[in-house]
DNA sequence: TAAAGATACCTCGATAATCGAGGGTTTGTG
DNA sequence: CACAAACCCTCGATTATCGAGGTATCTTTA
């Protein structure tokens, strides 16, 4: 499969970028957040999320800053960049293409697929 | 992520089982076939497909037989079993759940997700 | 105030899905 | 006959994800 690898990594990346598009979040918060948004279907663990965030930052898709929003402890917030938004839009397109293709196979079955 | 691993493997498995549900196919044919059904989005290579087929056979999801359908060369055809059909149905459900969850995140964004 | 538990960050080794590159045989075509 | 395409296969490298572990802080409670 061609797309799989990208989409596979992309589906975590995709979701992270997607929520960051709307607001800055910190890692631990994102985990709970995505869990809720997906109705409990996804259960990220930190070992998955943090490396993804670091990779995104390294690639300039997000930036991070420490802040104590509620005046208590410091948290590392992530902010999406223009580059990140671009990637998000591309990833969304890929995701849709990927889903469409799988569904086409599932529906297509034995019959002719085209048109 | 929790489902990812299964769905990831599942998406190849899923598509294979799905086309086999309608008719018996041989490996090389499946590659072209899935490529067509997915409008060229997927480009399986043999190194991906054959191990999947062998694993499915080992697990009793498919059976195989050699046949020379058009009286020329021998081809190894795969046939889905009842067990395989069961797996197919479960995988379909998982796939839908997975897609639904990702889409919920993509749409949900910053707002409240639930109802 | 001391202990406990949740919050919050991180890394690293194991697992496993996929890919790419290879190897081999048979069939059809120029 | 040579070459391409059809057709089967394996194996090592890559990479995404997970699980487990490590550390520090903050809040609650006894």
GROMACS .gro file of C-alpha atoms (C1' of nucleotides) in nm:
model
  290
    1UNK     CA    1   0.000   0.000   0.000
    2UNK     CA    2   0.120   0.343  -0.080
    3UNK     CA    3  -0.074   0.592   0.125
    4UNK     CA    4  -0.102   0.379   0.429
    5UNK     CA    5   0.223   0.472   0.589
    6UNK     CA    6   0.158   0.841   0.555
    7UNK     CA    7  -0.202   0.819   0.652
    8UNK     CA    8  -0.118   0.593   0.937
    9UNK     CA    9   0.123   0.841   1.082
   10UNK     CA   10  -0.103   1.107   0.942
   11UNK     CA   11  -0.406   1.002   1.134
   12UNK     CA   12  -0.244   1.093   1.463
   13UNK     CA   13  -0.078   1.395   1.310
   14UNK     CA   14  -0.399   1.484   1.137
   15UNK     CA   15  -0.601   1.483   1.454
   16UNK     CA   16  -0.341   1.674   1.649
   17UNK     CA   17  -0.316   1.944   1.386
   18UNK     CA   18  -0.689   1.957   1.357
   19UNK     CA   19  -0.750   2.039   1.720
   20UNK     CA   20  -0.457   2.278   1.731
   21UNK     CA   21  -0.607   2.471   1.444
   22UNK     CA   22  -0.882   2.587   1.675
   23UNK     CA   23  -0.680   2.655   1.987
   24UNK     CA   24  -0.349   2.605   2.159
   25UNK     CA   25  -0.332   2.299   2.377
   26UNK     CA   26  -0.076   2.118   2.587
   27UNK     CA   27   0.007   1.753   2.547
   28UNK     CA   28  -0.163   1.595   2.839
   29UNK     CA   29  -0.473   1.795   2.766
   30UNK     CA   30  -0.475   1.683   2.405
   31UNK     CA   31  -0.486   1.320   2.510
   32UNK     CA   32  -0.801   1.369   2.717
   33UNK     CA   33  -0.940   1.596   2.456
   34UNK     CA   34  -0.902   1.364   2.161
   35UNK     CA   35  -1.035   1.083   2.368
   36UNK     CA   36  -1.349   1.284   2.428
   37UNK     CA   37  -1.386   1.411   2.075
   38UNK     CA   38  -1.364   1.061   1.937
   39UNK     CA   39  -1.620   0.933   2.184
   40UNK     CA   40  -1.363   0.719   2.354
   41UNK     CA   41  -1.263   0.532   2.040
   42UNK     CA   42  -0.906   0.660   2.057
   43UNK     CA   43  -0.696   0.608   2.360
   44UNK     CA   44  -0.371   0.778   2.290
   45UNK     CA   45  -0.092   0.717   2.525
   46UNK     CA   46   0.180   0.963   2.596
   47UNK     CA   47   0.444   0.751   2.433
   48UNK     CA   48   0.263   0.804   2.107
   49UNK     CA   49   0.168   1.168   2.135
   50UNK     CA   50   0.484   1.332   2.261
   51UNK     CA   51   0.713   1.200   1.989
   52UNK     CA   52   0.461   1.317   1.731
   53UNK     CA   53   0.451   1.663   1.884
   54UNK     CA   54   0.828   1.682   1.892
   55UNK     CA   55   0.851   1.574   1.530
   56UNK     CA   56   0.593   1.833   1.430
   57UNK     CA   57   0.786   2.101   1.612
   58UNK     CA   58   1.112   1.996   1.458
   59UNK     CA   59   0.951   2.023   1.117
   60UNK     CA   60   0.813   2.365   1.189
   61UNK     CA   61   0.450   2.261   1.186
   62UNK     CA   62   0.393   2.376   1.541
   63UNK     CA   63   0.571   2.594   1.794
   64UNK     CA   64   0.566   2.554   2.168
   65UNK     CA   65   0.578   2.780   2.468
   66UNK     CA   66   0.560   2.732   2.839
   67UNK     CA   67   0.282   2.909   3.017
   68UNK     CA   68   0.097   2.901   3.346
   69UNK     CA   69  -0.246   2.987   3.225
   70UNK     CA   70  -0.425   2.926   3.549
   71UNK     CA   71  -0.140   3.067   3.753
   72UNK     CA   72  -0.047   2.732   3.888
   73UNK     CA   73   0.190   2.492   3.722
   74UNK     CA   74   0.374   2.539   3.395
   75UNK     CA   75   0.243   2.366   3.090
   76UNK     CA   76   0.389   2.335   2.745
   77UNK     CA   77   0.144   2.469   2.495
   78UNK     CA   78   0.156   2.398   2.125
   79UNK     CA   79   0.059   2.642   1.854
   80UNK     CA   80   0.007   2.555   1.490
   81UNK     CA   81   0.204   2.747   1.227
   82UNK     CA   82   0.106   2.845   0.875
   83UNK     CA   83   0.311   2.557   0.751
   84UNK     CA   84   0.121   2.333   0.986
   85UNK     CA   85  -0.209   2.455   0.855
   86UNK     CA   86  -0.096   2.379   0.506
   87UNK     CA   87  -0.001   2.028   0.611
   88UNK     CA   88  -0.333   1.993   0.784
   89UNK     CA   89  -0.522   2.075   0.469
   90UNK     CA   90  -0.316   1.835   0.263
   91UNK     CA   91  -0.359   1.565   0.521
   92UNK     CA   92  -0.731   1.616   0.529
   93UNK     CA   93  -0.744   1.570   0.155
   94UNK     CA   94  -0.533   1.255   0.178
   95UNK     CA   95  -0.751   1.123   0.454
   96UNK     CA   96  -1.064   1.175   0.251
   97UNK     CA   97  -0.905   1.015  -0.050
   98UNK     CA   98  -0.795   0.722   0.157
   99UNK     CA   99  -1.135   0.670   0.316
  100UNK     CA  100  -1.304   0.708  -0.020
  101UNK     CA  101  -1.077   0.447  -0.172
  102UNK     CA  102  -1.133   0.192   0.102
  103UNK     CA  103  -1.506   0.248   0.089
  104UNK     CA  104  -1.499   0.210  -0.287
  105UNK     CA  105  -1.340  -0.130  -0.239
  106UNK     CA  106  -1.586  -0.228   0.030
  107UNK     CA  107  -1.882  -0.129  -0.181
  108UNK     CA  108  -1.739  -0.218  -0.517
  109UNK     CA  109  -1.680  -0.577  -0.433
  110UNK     CA  110  -1.707  -0.794  -0.735
  111UNK     CA  111  -1.871  -0.552  -0.972
  112UNK     CA  112  -1.701  -0.308  -1.195
  113UNK     CA  113  -1.566  -0.021  -0.994
  114UNK     CA  114  -1.532   0.253  -1.248
  115UNK     CA  115  -1.807   0.499  -1.312
  116UNK     CA  116  -0.376   0.500   1.980
  117UNK     CA  117  -0.561   0.183   2.040
  118UNK     CA  118  -0.744   0.083   1.725
  119UNK     CA  119  -0.481   0.201   1.490
  120UNK     CA  120  -0.268  -0.109   1.490
  121UNK     CA  121  -0.559  -0.336   1.418
  122UNK     CA  122  -0.719  -0.107   1.168
  123UNK     CA  123  -0.389  -0.048   1.002
  124UNK     CA  124  -0.333  -0.414   0.943
  125UNK     CA  125  -0.703  -0.440   0.905
  126UNK     CA  126  -0.732  -0.205   0.613
  127UNK     CA  127  -0.534  -0.434   0.388
  128UNK     CA  128  -0.694  -0.738   0.538
  129UNK     CA  129  -1.030  -0.571   0.520
  130UNK     CA  130  -1.001  -0.498   0.150
  131UNK     CA  131  -0.872  -0.843   0.070
  132UNK     CA  132  -1.152  -1.013   0.255
  133UNK     CA  133  -1.402  -0.779   0.103
  134UNK     CA  134  -1.319  -0.867  -0.255
  135UNK     CA  135  -1.287  -1.234  -0.173
  136UNK     CA  136  -1.637  -1.231  -0.033
  137UNK     CA  137  -1.769  -1.184  -0.385
  138UNK     CA  138  -1.542  -1.420  -0.572
  139UNK     CA  139  -1.227  -1.625  -0.556
  140UNK     CA  140  -0.918  -1.447  -0.678
  141UNK     CA  141  -0.548  -1.512  -0.706
  142UNK     CA  142  -0.284  -1.286  -0.562
  143UNK     CA  143  -0.151  -1.110  -0.863
  144UNK     CA  144  -0.503  -1.048  -0.981
  145UNK     CA  145  -0.601  -0.899  -0.649
  146UNK     CA  146  -0.328  -0.640  -0.674
  147UNK     CA  147  -0.454  -0.512  -1.009
  148UNK     CA  148  -0.806  -0.547  -0.893
  149UNK     CA  149  -0.775  -0.344  -0.576
  150UNK     CA  150  -0.580  -0.088  -0.765
  151UNK     CA  151  -0.870  -0.048  -1.002
  152UNK     CA  152  -1.142  -0.056  -0.740
  153UNK     CA  153  -0.971   0.219  -0.544
  154UNK     CA  154  -0.927   0.431  -0.855
  155UNK     CA  155  -0.553   0.396  -0.837
  156UNK     CA  156  -0.525   0.528  -0.484
  157UNK     CA  157  -0.381   0.202  -0.358
  158UNK     CA  158  -0.077   0.051  -0.509
  159UNK     CA  159  -0.017  -0.269  -0.328
  160UNK     CA  160   0.302  -0.445  -0.388
  161UNK     CA  161   0.346  -0.815  -0.369
  162UNK     CA  162   0.564  -0.794  -0.064
  163UNK     CA  163   0.266  -0.660   0.123
  164UNK     CA  164  -0.009  -0.876  -0.014
  165UNK     CA  165   0.139  -1.223  -0.009
  166UNK     CA  166   0.234  -1.224   0.359
  167UNK     CA  167  -0.117  -1.102   0.441
  168UNK     CA  168  -0.271  -1.382   0.237
  169UNK     CA  169  -0.049  -1.640   0.403
  170UNK     CA  170  -0.137  -1.508   0.746
  171UNK     CA  171  -0.506  -1.519   0.662
  172UNK     CA  172  -0.474  -1.875   0.545
  173UNK     CA  173  -0.279  -1.977   0.851
  174UNK     CA  174  -0.557  -1.833   1.065
  175UNK     CA  175  -0.824  -2.015   0.871
  176UNK     CA  176  -0.982  -1.702   0.724
  177UNK     CA  177  -0.922  -1.817   0.369
  178UNK     CA  178  -0.832  -2.137   0.192
  179UNK     CA  179  -0.632  -2.172  -0.125
  180UNK     CA  180  -0.625  -2.403  -0.423
  181UNK     CA  181  -0.430  -2.422  -0.744
  182UNK     CA  182  -0.628  -2.411  -1.060
  183UNK     CA  183  -0.582  -2.347  -1.431
  184UNK     CA  184  -0.904  -2.170  -1.500
  185UNK     CA  185  -0.824  -2.069  -1.854
  186UNK     CA  186  -0.640  -2.391  -1.921
  187UNK     CA  187  -0.307  -2.219  -1.929
  188UNK     CA  188  -0.087  -2.165  -1.631
  189UNK     CA  189  -0.161  -2.258  -1.274
  190UNK     CA  190  -0.275  -1.990  -1.038
  191UNK     CA  191  -0.327  -1.997  -0.666
  192UNK     CA  192  -0.680  -1.898  -0.588
  193UNK     CA  193  -0.803  -1.786  -0.250
  194UNK     CA  194  -1.145  -1.857  -0.109
  195UNK     CA  195  -1.294  -1.694   0.199
  196UNK     CA  196  -1.421  -1.916   0.480
  197UNK     CA  197  -1.710  -1.863   0.719
  198UNK     CA  198  -1.459  -1.758   0.978
  199UNK     CA  199  -1.322  -1.509   0.729
  200UNK     CA  200  -1.664  -1.366   0.664
  201UNK     CA  201  -1.711  -1.318   1.034
  202UNK     CA  202  -1.380  -1.138   1.054
  203UNK     CA  203  -1.479  -0.929   0.756
  204UNK     CA  204  -1.795  -0.813   0.925
  205UNK     CA  205  -1.615  -0.728   1.244
  206UNK     CA  206  -1.347  -0.544   1.053
  207UNK     CA  207  -1.603  -0.345   0.864
  208UNK     CA  208  -1.757  -0.235   1.189
  209UNK     CA  209  -1.418  -0.138   1.326
  210UNK     CA  210  -1.336   0.050   1.012
  211UNK     CA  211  -1.656   0.249   1.030
  212UNK     CA  212  -1.599   0.323   1.394
  213UNK     CA  213  -1.249   0.435   1.321
  214UNK     CA  214  -1.349   0.660   1.034
  215UNK     CA  215  -1.633   0.802   1.237
  216UNK     CA  216  -1.401   0.883   1.524
  217UNK     CA  217  -1.143   1.057   1.307
  218UNK     CA  218  -1.412   1.255   1.133
  219UNK     CA  219  -1.561   1.351   1.466
  220UNK     CA  220  -1.226   1.496   1.564
  221UNK     CA  221  -1.186   1.675   1.233
  222UNK     CA  222  -1.529   1.828   1.254
  223UNK     CA  223  -1.542   1.868   1.629
  224UNK     CA  224  -1.238   2.085   1.650
  225UNK     CA  225  -1.257   2.322   1.938
  226UNK     CA  226  -1.623   2.298   2.015
  227UNK     CA  227  -1.787   2.045   2.233
  228UNK     CA  228  -1.797   1.714   2.060
  229UNK     CA  229  -2.084   1.544   2.228
  230UNK     CA  230  -2.430   1.603   2.098
  231DT     C1'  231   0.263   1.792   5.744
  232DA     C1'  232   0.309   1.368   5.530
  233DA     C1'  233   0.129   1.052   5.215
  234DA     C1'  234  -0.127   0.965   4.801
  235DG     C1'  235  -0.292   1.041   4.369
  236DA     C1'  236  -0.364   1.308   3.975
  237DT     C1'  237  -0.130   1.609   3.654
  238DA     C1'  238   0.235   1.681   3.338
  239DC     C1'  239   0.661   1.623   3.101
  240DC     C1'  240   0.980   1.293   2.884
  241DT     C1'  241   1.260   0.859   2.675
  242DC     C1'  242   1.351   0.406   2.521
  243DG     C1'  243   1.310  -0.072   2.378
  244DA     C1'  244   0.978  -0.407   2.180
  245DT     C1'  245   0.640  -0.512   1.842
  246DA     C1'  246   0.450  -0.534   1.409
  247DA     C1'  247   0.279  -0.340   0.942
  248DT     C1'  248   0.452  -0.215   0.521
  249DC     C1'  249   0.784  -0.160   0.164
  250DG     C1'  250   1.156  -0.249  -0.157
  251DA     C1'  251   1.449  -0.542  -0.351
  252DG     C1'  252   1.545  -0.952  -0.460
  253DG     C1'  253   1.481  -1.461  -0.657
  254DG     C1'  254   1.243  -1.795  -0.931
  255DT     C1'  255   0.929  -2.012  -1.307
  256DT     C1'  256   0.608  -1.996  -1.691
  257DT     C1'  257   0.375  -1.787  -2.086
  258DG     C1'  258   0.328  -1.491  -2.475
  259DT     C1'  259   0.537  -1.198  -2.842
  260DG     C1'  260   0.850  -0.995  -3.178
  261DC     C1'  261   1.579  -1.701  -2.919
  262DA     C1'  262   1.532  -1.303  -2.629
  263DC     C1'  263   1.258  -1.025  -2.368
  264DA     C1'  264   0.853  -0.872  -2.123
  265DA     C1'  265   0.481  -0.973  -1.858
  266DA     C1'  266   0.241  -1.277  -1.547
  267DC     C1'  267   0.279  -1.514  -1.125
  268DC     C1'  268   0.461  -1.712  -0.703
  269DC     C1'  269   0.757  -1.622  -0.306
  270DT     C1'  270   1.104  -1.444   0.097
  271DC     C1'  271   1.375  -1.141   0.364
  272DG     C1'  272   1.580  -0.732   0.561
  273DA     C1'  273   1.501  -0.233   0.649
  274DT     C1'  274   1.205   0.114   0.788
  275DT     C1'  275   0.881   0.326   1.079
  276DA     C1'  276   0.443   0.391   1.369
  277DT     C1'  277   0.271   0.273   1.781
  278DC     C1'  278   0.272   0.088   2.237
  279DG     C1'  279   0.405  -0.015   2.708
  280DA     C1'  280   0.680   0.063   3.066
  281DG     C1'  281   0.956   0.335   3.297
  282DG     C1'  282   1.145   0.780   3.495
  283DT     C1'  283   1.087   1.254   3.707
  284DA     C1'  284   0.864   1.658   3.910
  285DT     C1'  285   0.470   1.933   4.064
  286DC     C1'  286   0.025   2.022   4.245
  287DT     C1'  287  -0.396   1.907   4.519
  288DT     C1'  288  -0.641   1.660   4.837
  289DT     C1'  289  -0.696   1.438   5.268
  290DA     C1'  290  -0.610   1.222   5.690
   0.00000   0.00000   0.00000
